[in-house]
CSV table of C-alpha atoms and ligand atoms in Angstrom, one decimal:
chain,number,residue,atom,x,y,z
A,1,UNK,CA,-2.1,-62.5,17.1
A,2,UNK,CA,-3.1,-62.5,13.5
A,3,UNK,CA,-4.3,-59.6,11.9
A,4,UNK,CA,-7.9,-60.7,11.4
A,5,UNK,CA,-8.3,-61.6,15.2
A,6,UNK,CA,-7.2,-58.5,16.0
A,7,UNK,CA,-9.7,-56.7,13.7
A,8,UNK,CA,-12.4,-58.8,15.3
A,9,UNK,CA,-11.2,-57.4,18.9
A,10,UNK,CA,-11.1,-53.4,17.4
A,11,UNK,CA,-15.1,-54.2,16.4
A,12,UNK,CA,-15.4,-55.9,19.7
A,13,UNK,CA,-14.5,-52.9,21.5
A,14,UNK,CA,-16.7,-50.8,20.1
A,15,UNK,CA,-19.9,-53.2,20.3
A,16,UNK,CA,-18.9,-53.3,24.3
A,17,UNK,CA,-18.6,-49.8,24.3
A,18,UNK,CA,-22.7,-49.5,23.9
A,19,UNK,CA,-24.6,-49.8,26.7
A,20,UNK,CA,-27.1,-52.0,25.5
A,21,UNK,CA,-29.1,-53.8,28.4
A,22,UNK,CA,-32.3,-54.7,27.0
A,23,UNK,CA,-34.2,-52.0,29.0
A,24,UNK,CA,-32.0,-49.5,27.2
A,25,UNK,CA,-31.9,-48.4,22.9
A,26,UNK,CA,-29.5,-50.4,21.1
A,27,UNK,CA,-30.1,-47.6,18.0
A,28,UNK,CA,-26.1,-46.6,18.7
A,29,UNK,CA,-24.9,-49.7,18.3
A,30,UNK,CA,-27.0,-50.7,14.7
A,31,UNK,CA,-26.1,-47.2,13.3
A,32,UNK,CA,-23.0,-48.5,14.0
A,33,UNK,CA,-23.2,-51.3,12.4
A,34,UNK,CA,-24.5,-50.2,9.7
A,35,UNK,CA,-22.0,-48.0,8.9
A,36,UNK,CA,-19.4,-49.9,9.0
A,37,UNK,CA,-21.2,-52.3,6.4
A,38,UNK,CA,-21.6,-49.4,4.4
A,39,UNK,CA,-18.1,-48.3,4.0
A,40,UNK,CA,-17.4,-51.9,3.3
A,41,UNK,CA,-20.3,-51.1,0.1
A,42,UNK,CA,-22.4,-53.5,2.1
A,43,UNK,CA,-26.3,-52.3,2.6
A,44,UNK,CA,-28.5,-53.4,5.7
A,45,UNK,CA,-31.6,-53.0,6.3
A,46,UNK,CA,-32.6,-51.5,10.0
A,47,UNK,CA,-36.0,-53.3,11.5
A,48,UNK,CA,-37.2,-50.8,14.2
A,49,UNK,CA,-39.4,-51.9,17.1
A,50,UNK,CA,-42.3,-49.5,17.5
A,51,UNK,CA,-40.8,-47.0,19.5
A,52,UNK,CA,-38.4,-46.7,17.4
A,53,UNK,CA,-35.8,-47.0,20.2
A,54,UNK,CA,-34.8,-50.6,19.3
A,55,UNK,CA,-33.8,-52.4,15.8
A,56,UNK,CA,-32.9,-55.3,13.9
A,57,UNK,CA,-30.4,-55.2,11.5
A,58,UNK,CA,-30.7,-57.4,8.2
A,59,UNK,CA,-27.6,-57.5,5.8
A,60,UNK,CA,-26.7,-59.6,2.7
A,61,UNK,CA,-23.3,-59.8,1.2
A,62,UNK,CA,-24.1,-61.8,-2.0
A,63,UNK,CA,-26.6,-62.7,-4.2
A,64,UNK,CA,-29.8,-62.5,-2.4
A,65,UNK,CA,-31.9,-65.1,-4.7
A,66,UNK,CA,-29.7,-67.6,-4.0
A,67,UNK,CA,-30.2,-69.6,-1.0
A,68,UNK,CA,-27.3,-68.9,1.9
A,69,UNK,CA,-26.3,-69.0,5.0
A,70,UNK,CA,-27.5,-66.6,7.7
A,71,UNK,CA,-25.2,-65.6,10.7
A,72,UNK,CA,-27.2,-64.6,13.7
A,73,UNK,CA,-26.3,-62.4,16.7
A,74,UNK,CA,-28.7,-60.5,19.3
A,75,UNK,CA,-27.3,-57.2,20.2
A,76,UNK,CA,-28.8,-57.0,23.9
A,77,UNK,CA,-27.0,-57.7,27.2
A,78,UNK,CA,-28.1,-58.8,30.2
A,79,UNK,CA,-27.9,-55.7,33.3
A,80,UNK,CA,-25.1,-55.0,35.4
A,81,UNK,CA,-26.6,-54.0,38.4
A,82,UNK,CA,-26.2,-55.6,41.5
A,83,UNK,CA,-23.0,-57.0,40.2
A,84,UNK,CA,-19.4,-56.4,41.8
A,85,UNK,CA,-17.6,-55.7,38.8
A,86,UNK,CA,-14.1,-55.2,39.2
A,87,UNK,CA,-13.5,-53.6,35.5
A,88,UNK,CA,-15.4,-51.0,33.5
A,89,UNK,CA,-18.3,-53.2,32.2
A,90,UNK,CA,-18.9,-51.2,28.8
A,91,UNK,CA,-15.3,-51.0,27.7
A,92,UNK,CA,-12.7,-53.7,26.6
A,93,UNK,CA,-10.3,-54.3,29.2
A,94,UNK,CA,-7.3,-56.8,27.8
A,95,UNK,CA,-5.5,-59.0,30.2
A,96,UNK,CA,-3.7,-61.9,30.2
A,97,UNK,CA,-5.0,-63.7,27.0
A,98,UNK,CA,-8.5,-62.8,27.9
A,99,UNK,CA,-11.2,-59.7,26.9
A,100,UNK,CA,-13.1,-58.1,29.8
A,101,UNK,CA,-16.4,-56.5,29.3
A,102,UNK,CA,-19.9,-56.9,29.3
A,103,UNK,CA,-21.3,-58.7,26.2
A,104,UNK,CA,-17.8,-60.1,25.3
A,105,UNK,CA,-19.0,-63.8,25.9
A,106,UNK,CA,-22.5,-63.2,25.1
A,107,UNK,CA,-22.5,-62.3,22.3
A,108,UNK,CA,-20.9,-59.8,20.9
A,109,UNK,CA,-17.8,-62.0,20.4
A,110,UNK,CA,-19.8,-63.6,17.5
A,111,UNK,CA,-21.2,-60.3,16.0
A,112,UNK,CA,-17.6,-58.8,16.1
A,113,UNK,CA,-16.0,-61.9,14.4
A,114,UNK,CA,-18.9,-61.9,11.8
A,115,UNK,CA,-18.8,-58.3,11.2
A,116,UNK,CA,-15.0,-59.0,10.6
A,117,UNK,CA,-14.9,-61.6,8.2
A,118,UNK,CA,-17.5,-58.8,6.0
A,119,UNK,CA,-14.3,-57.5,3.8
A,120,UNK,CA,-13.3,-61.2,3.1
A,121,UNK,CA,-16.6,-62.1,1.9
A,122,UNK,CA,-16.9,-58.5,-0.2
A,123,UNK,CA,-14.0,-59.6,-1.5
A,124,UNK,CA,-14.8,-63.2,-2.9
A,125,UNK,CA,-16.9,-64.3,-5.7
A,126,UNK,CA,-19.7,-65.7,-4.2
A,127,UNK,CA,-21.7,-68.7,-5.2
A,128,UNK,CA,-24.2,-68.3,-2.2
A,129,UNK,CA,-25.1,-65.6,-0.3
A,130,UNK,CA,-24.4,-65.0,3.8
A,131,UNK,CA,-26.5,-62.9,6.1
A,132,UNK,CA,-26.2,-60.8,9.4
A,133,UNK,CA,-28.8,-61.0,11.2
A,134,UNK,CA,-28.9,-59.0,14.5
A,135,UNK,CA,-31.7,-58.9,16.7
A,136,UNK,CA,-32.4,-56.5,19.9
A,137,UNK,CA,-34.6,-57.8,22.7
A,138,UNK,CA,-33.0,-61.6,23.1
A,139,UNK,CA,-32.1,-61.1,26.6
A,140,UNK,CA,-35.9,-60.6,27.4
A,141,UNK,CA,-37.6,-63.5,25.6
A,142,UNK,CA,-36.2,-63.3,22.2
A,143,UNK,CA,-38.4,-60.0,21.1
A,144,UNK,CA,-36.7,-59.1,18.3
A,145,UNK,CA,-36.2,-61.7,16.2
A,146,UNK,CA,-39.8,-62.4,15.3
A,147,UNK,CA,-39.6,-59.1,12.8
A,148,UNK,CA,-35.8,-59.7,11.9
A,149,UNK,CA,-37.0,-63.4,10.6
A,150,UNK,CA,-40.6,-61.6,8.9
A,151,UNK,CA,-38.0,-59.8,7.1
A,152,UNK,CA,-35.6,-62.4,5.9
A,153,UNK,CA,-38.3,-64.5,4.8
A,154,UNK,CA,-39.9,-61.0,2.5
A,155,UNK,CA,-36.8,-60.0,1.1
A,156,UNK,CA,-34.1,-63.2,0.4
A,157,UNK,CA,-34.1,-66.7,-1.1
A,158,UNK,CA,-35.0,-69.0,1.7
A,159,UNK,CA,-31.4,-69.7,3.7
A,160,UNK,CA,-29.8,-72.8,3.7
A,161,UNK,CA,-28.6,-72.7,7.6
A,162,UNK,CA,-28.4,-70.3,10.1
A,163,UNK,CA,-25.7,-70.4,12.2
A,164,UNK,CA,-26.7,-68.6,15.8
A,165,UNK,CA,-23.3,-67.4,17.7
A,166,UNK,CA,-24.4,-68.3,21.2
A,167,UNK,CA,-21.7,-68.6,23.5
A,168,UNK,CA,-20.6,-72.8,22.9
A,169,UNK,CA,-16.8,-72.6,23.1
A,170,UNK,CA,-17.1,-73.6,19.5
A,171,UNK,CA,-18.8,-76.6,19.9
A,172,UNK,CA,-21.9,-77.2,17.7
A,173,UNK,CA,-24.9,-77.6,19.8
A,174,UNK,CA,-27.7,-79.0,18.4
A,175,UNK,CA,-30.8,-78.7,21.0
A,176,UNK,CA,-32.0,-76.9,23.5
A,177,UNK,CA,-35.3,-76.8,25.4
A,178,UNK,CA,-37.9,-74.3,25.0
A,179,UNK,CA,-39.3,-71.9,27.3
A,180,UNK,CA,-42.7,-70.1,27.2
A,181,UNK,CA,-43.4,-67.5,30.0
A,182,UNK,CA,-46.9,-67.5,30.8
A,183,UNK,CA,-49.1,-64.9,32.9
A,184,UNK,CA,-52.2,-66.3,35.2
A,185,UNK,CA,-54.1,-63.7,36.6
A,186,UNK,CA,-57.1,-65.2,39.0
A,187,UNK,CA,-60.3,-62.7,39.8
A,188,UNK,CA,-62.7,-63.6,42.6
A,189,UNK,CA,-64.1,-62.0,45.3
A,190,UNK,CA,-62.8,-59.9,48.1
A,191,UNK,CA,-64.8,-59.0,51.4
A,192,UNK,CA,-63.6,-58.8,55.1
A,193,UNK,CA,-62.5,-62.4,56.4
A,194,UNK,CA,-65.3,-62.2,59.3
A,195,UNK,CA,-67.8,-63.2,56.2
A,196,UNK,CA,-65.7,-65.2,54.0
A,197,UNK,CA,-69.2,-66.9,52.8
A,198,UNK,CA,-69.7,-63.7,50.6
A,199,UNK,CA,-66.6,-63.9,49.5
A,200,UNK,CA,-64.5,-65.8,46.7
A,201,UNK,CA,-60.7,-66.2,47.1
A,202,UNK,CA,-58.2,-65.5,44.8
A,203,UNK,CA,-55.9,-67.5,46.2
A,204,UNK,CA,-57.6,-70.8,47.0
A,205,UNK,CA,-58.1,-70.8,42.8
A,206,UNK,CA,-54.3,-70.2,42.7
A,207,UNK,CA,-53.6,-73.1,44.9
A,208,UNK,CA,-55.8,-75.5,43.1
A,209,UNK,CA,-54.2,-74.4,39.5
A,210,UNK,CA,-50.4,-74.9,40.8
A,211,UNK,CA,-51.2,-78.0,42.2
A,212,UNK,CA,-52.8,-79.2,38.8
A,213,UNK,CA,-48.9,-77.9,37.8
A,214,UNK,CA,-47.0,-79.9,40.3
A,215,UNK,CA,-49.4,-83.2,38.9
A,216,UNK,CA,-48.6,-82.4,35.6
A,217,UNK,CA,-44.7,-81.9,36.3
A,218,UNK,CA,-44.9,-85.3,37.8
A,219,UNK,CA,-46.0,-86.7,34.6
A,220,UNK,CA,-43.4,-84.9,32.6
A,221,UNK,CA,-40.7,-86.5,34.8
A,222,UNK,CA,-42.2,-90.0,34.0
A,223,UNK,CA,-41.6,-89.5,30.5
A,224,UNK,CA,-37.9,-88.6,30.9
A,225,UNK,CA,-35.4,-89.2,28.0
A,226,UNK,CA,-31.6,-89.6,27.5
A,227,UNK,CA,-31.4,-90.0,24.7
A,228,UNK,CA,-32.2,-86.4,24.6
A,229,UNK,CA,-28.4,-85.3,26.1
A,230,UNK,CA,-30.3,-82.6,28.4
A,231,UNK,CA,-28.5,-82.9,31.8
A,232,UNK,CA,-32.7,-82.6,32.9
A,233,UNK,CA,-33.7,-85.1,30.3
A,234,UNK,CA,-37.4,-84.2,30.5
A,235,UNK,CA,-39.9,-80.9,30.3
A,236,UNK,CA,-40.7,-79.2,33.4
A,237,UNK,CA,-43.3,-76.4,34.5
A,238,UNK,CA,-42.1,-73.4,37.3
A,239,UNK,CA,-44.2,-71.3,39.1
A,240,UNK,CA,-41.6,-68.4,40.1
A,241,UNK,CA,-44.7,-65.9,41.1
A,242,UNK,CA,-47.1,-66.0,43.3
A,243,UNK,CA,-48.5,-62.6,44.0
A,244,UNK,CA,-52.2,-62.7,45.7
A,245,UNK,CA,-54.4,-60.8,48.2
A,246,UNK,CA,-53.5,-57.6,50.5
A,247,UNK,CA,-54.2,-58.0,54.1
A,248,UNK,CA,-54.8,-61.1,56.6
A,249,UNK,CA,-58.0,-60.1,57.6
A,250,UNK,CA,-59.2,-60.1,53.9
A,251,UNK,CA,-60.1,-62.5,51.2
A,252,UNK,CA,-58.0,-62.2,48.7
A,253,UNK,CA,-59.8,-60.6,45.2
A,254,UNK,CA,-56.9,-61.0,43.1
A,255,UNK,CA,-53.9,-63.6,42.4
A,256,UNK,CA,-51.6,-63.6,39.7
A,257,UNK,CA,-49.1,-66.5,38.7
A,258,UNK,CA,-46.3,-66.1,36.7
A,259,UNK,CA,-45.0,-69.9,35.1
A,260,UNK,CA,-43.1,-71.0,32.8
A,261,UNK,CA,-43.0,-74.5,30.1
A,262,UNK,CA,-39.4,-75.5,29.3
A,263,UNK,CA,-40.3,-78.2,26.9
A,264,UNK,CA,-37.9,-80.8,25.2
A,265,UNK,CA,-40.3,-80.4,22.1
A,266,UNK,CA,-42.9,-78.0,20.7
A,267,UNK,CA,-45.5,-80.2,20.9
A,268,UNK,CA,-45.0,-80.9,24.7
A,269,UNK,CA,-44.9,-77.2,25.6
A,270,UNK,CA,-48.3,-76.8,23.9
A,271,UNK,CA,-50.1,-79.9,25.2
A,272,UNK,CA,-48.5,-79.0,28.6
A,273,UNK,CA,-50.1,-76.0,28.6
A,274,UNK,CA,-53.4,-76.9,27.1
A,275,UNK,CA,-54.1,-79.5,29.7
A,276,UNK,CA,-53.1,-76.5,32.8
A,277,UNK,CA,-56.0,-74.4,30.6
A,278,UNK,CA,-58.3,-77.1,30.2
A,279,UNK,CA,-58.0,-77.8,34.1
A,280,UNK,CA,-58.8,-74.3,34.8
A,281,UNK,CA,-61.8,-74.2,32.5
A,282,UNK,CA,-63.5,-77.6,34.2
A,283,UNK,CA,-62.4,-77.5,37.2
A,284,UNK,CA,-61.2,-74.5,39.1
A,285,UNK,CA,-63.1,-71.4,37.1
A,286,UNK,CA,-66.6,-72.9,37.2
A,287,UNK,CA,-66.1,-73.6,41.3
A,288,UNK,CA,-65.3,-69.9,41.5
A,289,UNK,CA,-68.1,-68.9,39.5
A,290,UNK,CA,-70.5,-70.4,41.6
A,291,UNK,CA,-69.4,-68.8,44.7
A,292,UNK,CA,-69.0,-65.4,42.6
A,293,UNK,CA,-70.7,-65.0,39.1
A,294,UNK,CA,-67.9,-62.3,38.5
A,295,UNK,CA,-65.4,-64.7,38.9
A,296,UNK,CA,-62.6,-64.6,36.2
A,297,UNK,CA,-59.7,-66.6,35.0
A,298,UNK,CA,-57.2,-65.2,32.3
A,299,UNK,CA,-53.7,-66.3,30.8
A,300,UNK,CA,-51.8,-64.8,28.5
A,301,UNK,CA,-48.4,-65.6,26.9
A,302,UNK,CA,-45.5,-63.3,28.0
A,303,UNK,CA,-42.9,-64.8,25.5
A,304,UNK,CA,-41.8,-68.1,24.3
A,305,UNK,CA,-38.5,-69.2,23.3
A,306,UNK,CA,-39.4,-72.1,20.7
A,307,UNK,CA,-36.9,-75.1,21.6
A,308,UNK,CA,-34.3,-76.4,19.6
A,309,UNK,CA,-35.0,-79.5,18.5
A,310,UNK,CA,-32.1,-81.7,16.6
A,311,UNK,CA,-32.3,-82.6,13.2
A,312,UNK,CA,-29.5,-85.0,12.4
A,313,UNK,CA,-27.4,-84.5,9.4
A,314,UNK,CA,-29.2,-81.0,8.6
A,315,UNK,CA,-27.1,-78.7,6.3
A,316,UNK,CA,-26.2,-76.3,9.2
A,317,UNK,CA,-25.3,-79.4,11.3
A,318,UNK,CA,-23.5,-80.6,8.4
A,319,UNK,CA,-21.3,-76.6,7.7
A,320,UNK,CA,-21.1,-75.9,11.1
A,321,UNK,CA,-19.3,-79.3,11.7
A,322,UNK,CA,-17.4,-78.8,8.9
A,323,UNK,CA,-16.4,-75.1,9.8
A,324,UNK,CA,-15.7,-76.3,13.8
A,325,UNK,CA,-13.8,-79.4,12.4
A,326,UNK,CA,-15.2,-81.5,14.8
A,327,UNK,CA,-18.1,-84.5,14.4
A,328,UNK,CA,-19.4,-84.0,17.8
A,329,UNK,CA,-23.1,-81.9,18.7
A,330,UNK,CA,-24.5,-81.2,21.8
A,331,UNK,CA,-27.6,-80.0,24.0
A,332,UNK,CA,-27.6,-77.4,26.2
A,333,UNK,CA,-29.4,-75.7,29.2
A,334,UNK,CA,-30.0,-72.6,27.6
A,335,UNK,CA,-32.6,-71.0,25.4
A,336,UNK,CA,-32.2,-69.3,22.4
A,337,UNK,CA,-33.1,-67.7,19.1
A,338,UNK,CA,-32.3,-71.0,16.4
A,339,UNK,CA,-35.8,-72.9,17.6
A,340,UNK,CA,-36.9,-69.2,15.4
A,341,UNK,CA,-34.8,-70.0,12.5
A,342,UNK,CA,-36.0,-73.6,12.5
A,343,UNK,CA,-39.7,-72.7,12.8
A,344,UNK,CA,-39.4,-70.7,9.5
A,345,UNK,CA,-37.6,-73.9,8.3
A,346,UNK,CA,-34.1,-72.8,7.8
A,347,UNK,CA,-32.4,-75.4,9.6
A,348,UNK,CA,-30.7,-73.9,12.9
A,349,UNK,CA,-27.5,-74.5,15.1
A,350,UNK,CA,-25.4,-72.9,17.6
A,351,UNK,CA,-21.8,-72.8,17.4
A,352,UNK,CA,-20.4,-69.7,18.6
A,353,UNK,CA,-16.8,-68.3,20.5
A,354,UNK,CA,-16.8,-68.1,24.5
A,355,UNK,CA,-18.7,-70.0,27.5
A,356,UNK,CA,-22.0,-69.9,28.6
A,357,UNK,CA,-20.4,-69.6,31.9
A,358,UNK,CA,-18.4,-66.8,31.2
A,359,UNK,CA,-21.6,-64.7,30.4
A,360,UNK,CA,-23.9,-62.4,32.7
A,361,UNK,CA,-21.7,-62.6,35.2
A,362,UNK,CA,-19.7,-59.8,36.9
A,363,UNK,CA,-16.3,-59.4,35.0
A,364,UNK,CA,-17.8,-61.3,31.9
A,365,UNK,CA,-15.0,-62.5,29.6
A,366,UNK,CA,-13.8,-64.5,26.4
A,367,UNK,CA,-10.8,-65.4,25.8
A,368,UNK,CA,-8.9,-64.2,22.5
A,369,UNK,CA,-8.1,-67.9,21.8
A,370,UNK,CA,-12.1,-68.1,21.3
A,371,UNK,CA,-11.8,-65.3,19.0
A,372,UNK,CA,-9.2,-66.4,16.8
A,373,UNK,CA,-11.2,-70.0,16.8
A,374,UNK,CA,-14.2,-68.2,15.4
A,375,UNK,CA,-12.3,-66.3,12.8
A,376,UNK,CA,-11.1,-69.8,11.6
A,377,UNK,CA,-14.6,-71.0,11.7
A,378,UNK,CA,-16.0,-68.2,9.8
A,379,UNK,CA,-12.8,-68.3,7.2
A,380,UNK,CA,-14.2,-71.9,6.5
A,381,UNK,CA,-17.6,-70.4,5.7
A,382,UNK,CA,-15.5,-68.2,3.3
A,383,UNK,CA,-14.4,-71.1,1.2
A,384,UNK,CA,-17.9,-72.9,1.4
A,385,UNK,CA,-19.8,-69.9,-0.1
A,386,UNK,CA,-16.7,-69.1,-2.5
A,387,UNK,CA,-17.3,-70.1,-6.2
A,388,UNK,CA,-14.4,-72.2,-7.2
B,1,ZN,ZN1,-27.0,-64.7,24.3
């Protein structure tokens, strides 16, 4: 195996050996990071959360007021509880070709090749600037990244690309849907069942609203479009909550729903959302009130993943095609942080070592081939950003 491969795998080792599940600090790991940047004579800038317990980590090699190319990772994994793991999760375990640990896949793979490519770049002459970006919080509805991309946008020439590391075997992938998490929490009435007439139920108002949902999903379905590449080629609304009301021989005071919007575009998400809200506000909340003056409707945004939405011939379609050698995008299932990137208009794509289907599992792995394809990928960025 070549030697920068190999380099990658010594940082990938040490990224794995942090336990980083969301619900945990990642400080560890960006200290870190940052200083191994800093023996490289490579600054960073850490973006705490407000706790203090969590950070971004912003770092340019380059000239900063030149437009470049952003390489983003999230720094979070996904829990390992209620898994059968067969390997130590938070350690590198080697076998036959492939790397064993949690976070190997997804992704610090990509943040251990782009951290190893750093003395390459340090060493070049460099007619455009790259980035690391590296977010905490993605595993939980991208919660990082919001500050990491504020920061960016305050402090360097508006990037040309940004190249997010998902887990894509290499491929570029070019779309993805959206998902916002939304919170419904229904107030009416509750009173003993043997005088429901006083009362006004929770529940009843859920029922209605989720039904409006299931309409609404119906509609979405009509609209339906290959052309998209989505293996679902439409946007679709879940209800995975339901929580309402305490005992049988009550009516229930209090319901709460907890939905989500994948949409195919920003636009659908929002008008999806807006008719569930208008819906509430004609139809179910003032049929509540009347029974119960008290009555109350609320809903809040919990997160929301903007989707990916693809933008043919785009310069980070264009490099990342270039870099991957291949002419081929696709869409995929999953969520993640480039709909971000594209919102502040720095044109976004995923193309990152390992499989989706290799992550959050028990036993997650990569395979070193993946590895050694990414080093070759970012080796390509080398000469792009190179002066001649
Ligand atoms: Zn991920």
């Amino acid at each position: 195996m070549r030697e920068l491969t190999e380099s990658a795998i010594t940082i990938l080792d040490r990224l794995v050996s942090f336990n980083t599940v969301s619900n945990r600090s990642n400080r560890e790991l960006i200290d870190y990071i940052k200083d191994y940047l800093s023996e490289l004579g490579v600054e960073s800038t850490i973006i705490p959360d407000a706790t203090g317990q969590k950070a971004n980590l912003f770092a340019t090699i380059g000239d900063p007021t030149v437009p470049g190319v952003v390489l983003s990772g999230h720094t979070d994994v996904v829990p390992v509880e209620g898994q059968v793991w067969q390997r130590e999760p938070f350690a590198v375990t080697r076998e036959n070709g492939r790397l064993y640990g949690r976070g190997t896949s997804d992704m610090k793979g990509f943040v251990a090749c782009a951290m190893a490519i750093v003395p390459q770049l340090k060493a070049a002459e460099l007619k455009m600037p790259v980035h690391l970006a590296f977010s905490y919080d993605e595993e939980v509805g991208c919660l990082g990244v919001h500050s990491l991309i504020e920061h960016m946008t305050n402090s360097v020439a508006a990037p040309v690309a940004a190249l997010i590391g998902e887990p894509s075997n290499m491929t570029v992938v070019d779309s993805h849907k959206g998902s916002r998490g939304i919170l419904t929490t229904i107030t009416g009435k509750a009173v003993h069942s043997s005088r429901v007439d006083l009362g006004t139920s929770a529940v009843l108002g859920a029922m209605k609203i989720v039904q409006q949902m299931e309409t609404c999903s119906d509609e979405l379905e009509a609209q339906s479009d290959p052309s998209l590449r989505f293996e679902l080629p439409y946007s679709t609304i879940n209800v995975g909550v339901i929580r309402g009301g305490t005992a049988r021989n009550l009516v229930p005071g209090d319901c709460v729903l907890q939905w989500e919007i994948r949409g195919t575009r920003p636009d659908i998400t929002d008008s999806t959302q807006a008719r569930i809200t208008k819906f509430i506000d004609q139809s179910v909340l003032p049929d509540m009130q009347q029974r119960f003056e008290g009555s109350r409707i609320e809903t809040s945004i919990v997160y929301d993943v903007p989707p990916l939405v693809a933008i043919p011939g785009s310069e980070a379609e264009t490099l990342a095609k270039r870099f991957a050698g291949t002419n081929e995008t696709f869409a995929v299932n999953y969520g993640t942080e480039a709909g971000f990137f594209a919102m502040a208009d720095v044109p976004a794509v995923i193309c990152g070592p390992g499989s989706d289907t290799e992550a959050h599992i028990a036993d997650e792995w990569i395979a070193i081939e993946q590895i050694d394809k990414c080093m070759t990928f970012l080796e390509a960025l080398v000469a792009h950003v190179q002066a001649a």
